[in-house]
Amino acid sequence: PEFQAAFEHFGFGKGNGSDVYGGSGYFDPGVGAVVGAAAFMAGSGRITLFLTVMIVEVTGDSSLIFPVGVAAIVATVVGNAFNHGLYHVLLNVQSVPWLPDQVPKSARGLVVMDILDRDQEHQVLPLVSLPLEAPAPSITRALASSHNGFPVVDRDGVLVGLAQRTQLSALVSTAGPAVNLGSAMDPEPVTVTATCPVERAFAIFTLLGL
């Protein structure tokens, strides 16, 4: 009886007279439009609960919870089977640093060395680092890369800090021919070894909000 009443409310059978076609057996096109809009928004943005509540609040009809909720869940599941959501894609388009909640399946069982950038001959690309007393041209060349952080090393090649792109950009525009990076770097950066498991490195970066 409950399902029959719900179907009658949406225009099936002898409902409440909301069928715009004037007869029975047809789905109310207004409800179909609302459910379709909810499915589109849920499938593109991967929104379920918030979207269902919003549709119900806008229409003022609590009986839409079931069809809108089902449509939103199905659209989200189907969308996840093909690609990422709209906002996930926009993060990549805007190059926003972001990590998912879990390690990607393709990275499990690997170590940090396995995921480093490599050239066409599968050789690991050289690390872009800067000396503590860095010449201005060296900083300019480092900023021309795609990295956001640059290791700072002493004369023996020992890591002494990490300089961010924004800090280097401000320094190189105001400094002379040589720049002391001591005041513009983090003297205690978080580091991992080349043999560190990717899962552990991922957990460290996630906990630190990097």
Short mmCIF file of C-alpha atoms in Angstrom, two decimals:
data_model
loop_
_atom_site.label_atom_id
_atom_site.label_comp_id
_atom_site.label_asym_id
_atom_site.label_seq_id
_atom_site.Cartn_x
_atom_site.Cartn_y
_atom_site.Cartn_z
CA PRO A 1 0.00 0.00 0.00
CA GLU A 2 2.80 2.43 0.81
CA PHE A 3 4.48 1.89 -2.58
CA GLN A 4 1.12 2.16 -4.34
CA ALA A 5 0.42 5.45 -2.63
CA ALA A 6 3.85 6.74 -3.59
CA PHE A 7 3.40 5.77 -7.24
CA GLU A 8 -0.05 7.37 -7.33
CA HIS A 9 1.45 10.56 -5.92
CA PHE A 10 3.95 10.67 -8.81
CA GLY A 11 1.26 10.21 -11.45
CA PHE A 12 0.95 6.44 -11.88
CA GLY A 13 -2.54 5.00 -11.83
CA LYS A 14 -5.29 6.86 -10.02
CA GLY A 15 -3.23 9.43 -8.25
CA ASN A 16 -3.88 12.90 -7.00
CA GLY A 17 -4.73 14.31 -10.40
CA SER A 18 -1.25 15.68 -10.99
CA ASP A 19 -0.82 13.78 -14.29
CA VAL A 20 -0.57 16.49 -16.95
CA TYR A 21 -1.67 14.06 -19.65
CA GLY A 22 -5.03 13.70 -18.00
CA GLY A 23 -4.95 9.90 -17.83
CA SER A 24 -3.38 7.16 -15.75
CA GLY A 25 -0.20 5.20 -16.31
CA TYR A 26 2.03 8.15 -17.15
CA PHE A 27 4.85 9.52 -15.06
CA ASP A 28 4.49 13.15 -13.98
CA PRO A 29 6.93 15.05 -16.25
CA GLY A 30 7.55 17.65 -13.54
CA VAL A 31 8.75 14.99 -11.13
CA GLY A 32 10.79 13.41 -13.92
CA ALA A 33 12.50 16.73 -14.59
CA VAL A 34 13.38 17.16 -10.91
CA VAL A 35 14.71 13.61 -10.62
CA GLY A 36 16.66 13.99 -13.86
CA ALA A 37 18.23 17.25 -12.68
CA ALA A 38 19.18 15.60 -9.40
CA ALA A 39 20.76 12.66 -11.25
CA PHE A 40 22.76 15.03 -13.48
CA MET A 41 24.08 17.07 -10.56
CA ALA A 42 24.88 13.96 -8.52
CA GLY A 43 26.63 12.26 -11.42
CA SER A 44 28.76 15.28 -12.30
CA GLY A 45 29.59 16.53 -8.81
CA ARG A 46 29.30 13.25 -6.83
CA ILE A 47 26.80 14.87 -4.44
CA THR A 48 24.15 12.66 -2.80
CA LEU A 49 22.86 13.57 0.66
CA PHE A 50 23.23 17.35 0.31
CA LEU A 51 21.58 17.30 -3.11
CA THR A 52 18.63 15.22 -1.89
CA VAL A 53 18.02 17.57 1.04
CA MET A 54 18.34 20.62 -1.21
CA ILE A 55 15.81 19.30 -3.75
CA VAL A 56 13.33 18.46 -1.02
CA GLU A 57 13.74 21.91 0.56
CA VAL A 58 13.34 23.70 -2.77
CA THR A 59 10.26 21.77 -3.85
CA GLY A 60 8.73 21.52 -0.36
CA ASP A 61 7.70 17.93 -1.12
CA SER A 62 9.11 15.35 1.28
CA SER A 63 7.84 12.49 -0.87
CA LEU A 64 10.65 13.27 -3.35
CA ILE A 65 13.24 11.93 -0.90
CA PHE A 66 12.99 8.38 -2.23
CA PRO A 67 13.16 8.97 -6.02
CA VAL A 68 15.74 11.78 -5.76
CA GLY A 69 17.86 9.81 -3.30
CA VAL A 70 17.85 6.69 -5.46
CA ALA A 71 18.64 8.68 -8.61
CA ALA A 72 21.50 10.51 -6.87
CA ILE A 73 23.04 7.30 -5.52
CA VAL A 74 22.77 5.44 -8.84
CA ALA A 75 24.24 8.41 -10.78
CA THR A 76 27.14 8.67 -8.33
CA VAL A 77 27.93 4.94 -8.51
CA VAL A 78 27.79 4.93 -12.31
CA GLY A 79 29.94 8.07 -12.52
CA ASN A 80 32.58 6.61 -10.20
CA ALA A 81 32.82 3.58 -12.48
CA PHE A 82 33.97 5.81 -15.38
CA ASN A 83 35.92 8.80 -14.04
CA HIS A 84 36.37 11.31 -11.23
CA GLY A 85 33.85 13.96 -10.29
CA LEU A 86 33.77 17.53 -11.63
CA TYR A 87 35.43 19.09 -8.61
CA HIS A 88 38.15 16.43 -8.56
CA VAL A 89 38.94 17.20 -12.20
CA LEU A 90 39.02 20.95 -11.49
CA LEU A 91 41.65 20.34 -8.81
CA ASN A 92 43.90 18.83 -11.47
CA VAL A 93 43.13 21.60 -13.97
CA GLN A 94 44.07 24.27 -11.42
CA SER A 95 47.14 22.25 -10.27
CA VAL A 96 45.95 22.35 -6.66
CA PRO A 97 48.11 20.14 -4.39
CA TRP A 98 45.76 17.48 -3.08
CA LEU A 99 45.93 13.91 -1.83
CA PRO A 100 43.03 11.43 -1.73
CA ASP A 101 41.96 9.72 1.48
CA GLN A 102 43.64 6.43 0.57
CA VAL A 103 46.71 5.35 -1.34
CA PRO A 104 45.87 4.56 -4.99
CA LYS A 105 45.80 0.82 -5.64
CA SER A 106 48.45 1.20 -8.33
CA ALA A 107 50.93 2.56 -5.75
CA ARG A 108 50.52 -0.16 -3.14
CA GLY A 109 53.56 -2.34 -2.65
CA LEU A 110 55.88 0.26 -4.19
CA VAL A 111 58.65 2.32 -2.62
CA VAL A 112 59.37 6.02 -3.11
CA MET A 113 62.08 5.30 -5.67
CA ASP A 114 59.50 3.59 -7.91
CA ILE A 115 57.32 6.71 -8.28
CA LEU A 116 60.03 9.31 -8.93
CA ASP A 117 59.90 11.19 -12.23
CA ARG A 118 61.92 9.55 -14.96
CA ASP A 119 63.11 10.47 -18.44
CA GLN A 120 62.48 8.59 -21.69
CA GLU A 121 65.28 6.16 -20.83
CA HIS A 122 63.62 5.42 -17.46
CA GLN A 123 66.39 7.17 -15.56
CA VAL A 124 65.44 9.15 -12.46
CA LEU A 125 65.47 12.87 -13.20
CA PRO A 126 68.10 14.83 -11.27
CA LEU A 127 66.98 16.55 -8.10
CA VAL A 128 66.55 20.32 -8.33
CA SER A 129 68.40 21.60 -5.26
CA LEU A 130 69.99 24.88 -4.24
CA PRO A 131 73.13 25.70 -2.23
CA LEU A 132 72.80 27.63 1.00
CA GLU A 133 74.56 30.57 -0.65
CA ALA A 134 72.66 30.50 -3.92
CA PRO A 135 73.52 32.68 -6.93
CA ALA A 136 70.52 34.52 -8.33
CA PRO A 137 70.75 32.71 -11.73
CA SER A 138 70.55 29.33 -9.94
CA ILE A 139 67.36 30.41 -8.19
CA THR A 140 65.90 31.62 -11.49
CA ARG A 141 66.63 28.26 -13.14
CA ALA A 142 65.08 26.41 -10.21
CA LEU A 143 61.93 28.52 -10.41
CA ALA A 144 61.64 27.64 -14.10
CA SER A 145 60.90 24.03 -13.09
CA SER A 146 57.50 22.73 -12.03
CA HIS A 147 58.50 22.05 -8.41
CA ASN A 148 57.03 23.94 -5.45
CA GLY A 149 59.77 23.07 -2.95
CA PHE A 150 63.54 22.98 -3.35
CA PRO A 151 66.03 21.20 -1.05
CA VAL A 152 68.78 23.46 0.30
CA VAL A 153 72.16 21.77 0.79
CA ASP A 154 75.46 22.85 2.30
CA ARG A 155 78.91 22.59 0.68
CA ASP A 156 79.07 18.87 1.48
CA GLY A 157 75.71 18.18 -0.17
CA VAL A 158 73.95 17.59 3.16
CA LEU A 159 70.33 18.68 3.39
CA VAL A 160 69.91 21.70 5.67
CA GLY A 161 66.43 22.90 4.75
CA LEU A 162 63.61 23.26 2.24
CA ALA A 163 62.77 26.50 0.42
CA GLN A 164 59.29 27.12 -0.99
CA ARG A 165 58.66 28.62 -4.42
CA THR A 166 56.83 31.67 -3.03
CA GLN A 167 59.71 32.50 -0.69
CA LEU A 168 62.30 32.15 -3.45
CA SER A 169 60.29 34.33 -5.81
CA ALA A 170 60.18 37.11 -3.23
CA LEU A 171 63.91 36.82 -2.52
CA VAL A 172 65.15 36.76 -6.10
CA SER A 173 63.22 39.92 -6.96
CA THR A 174 64.85 41.97 -4.17
CA ALA A 175 68.25 40.34 -3.54
CA GLY A 176 71.61 40.90 -5.19
CA PRO A 177 73.79 38.49 -7.19
CA ALA A 178 73.91 35.95 -4.31
CA VAL A 179 71.22 35.04 -1.82
CA ASN A 180 71.53 33.41 1.60
CA LEU A 181 68.58 31.04 1.84
CA GLY A 182 68.91 30.54 5.59
CA SER A 183 66.09 32.96 6.39
CA ALA A 184 63.80 31.72 3.62
CA MET A 185 63.85 27.98 4.24
CA ASP A 186 62.37 25.48 6.64
CA PRO A 187 65.37 24.19 8.64
CA GLU A 188 63.57 20.98 9.68
CA PRO A 189 61.82 19.56 6.60
CA VAL A 190 60.09 16.20 6.69
CA THR A 191 62.06 13.67 4.63
CA VAL A 192 61.70 10.04 3.59
CA THR A 193 64.27 7.65 2.16
CA ALA A 194 64.20 6.23 -1.36
CA THR A 195 63.30 2.79 0.03
CA CYS A 196 60.42 4.07 2.17
CA PRO A 197 57.09 2.37 1.27
CA VAL A 198 54.71 4.62 -0.62
CA GLU A 199 51.94 3.87 1.91
CA ARG A 200 54.08 5.22 4.75
CA ALA A 201 55.15 8.33 2.81
CA PHE A 202 51.52 8.91 1.83
CA ALA A 203 50.39 8.66 5.46
CA ILE A 204 53.09 11.16 6.56
CA PHE A 205 52.11 13.69 3.90
CA THR A 206 48.40 13.26 4.69
CA LEU A 207 48.84 13.73 8.45
CA LEU A 208 50.94 16.86 7.90
CA GLY A 209 48.36 18.31 5.52
CA LEU A 210 50.85 18.49 2.64
#
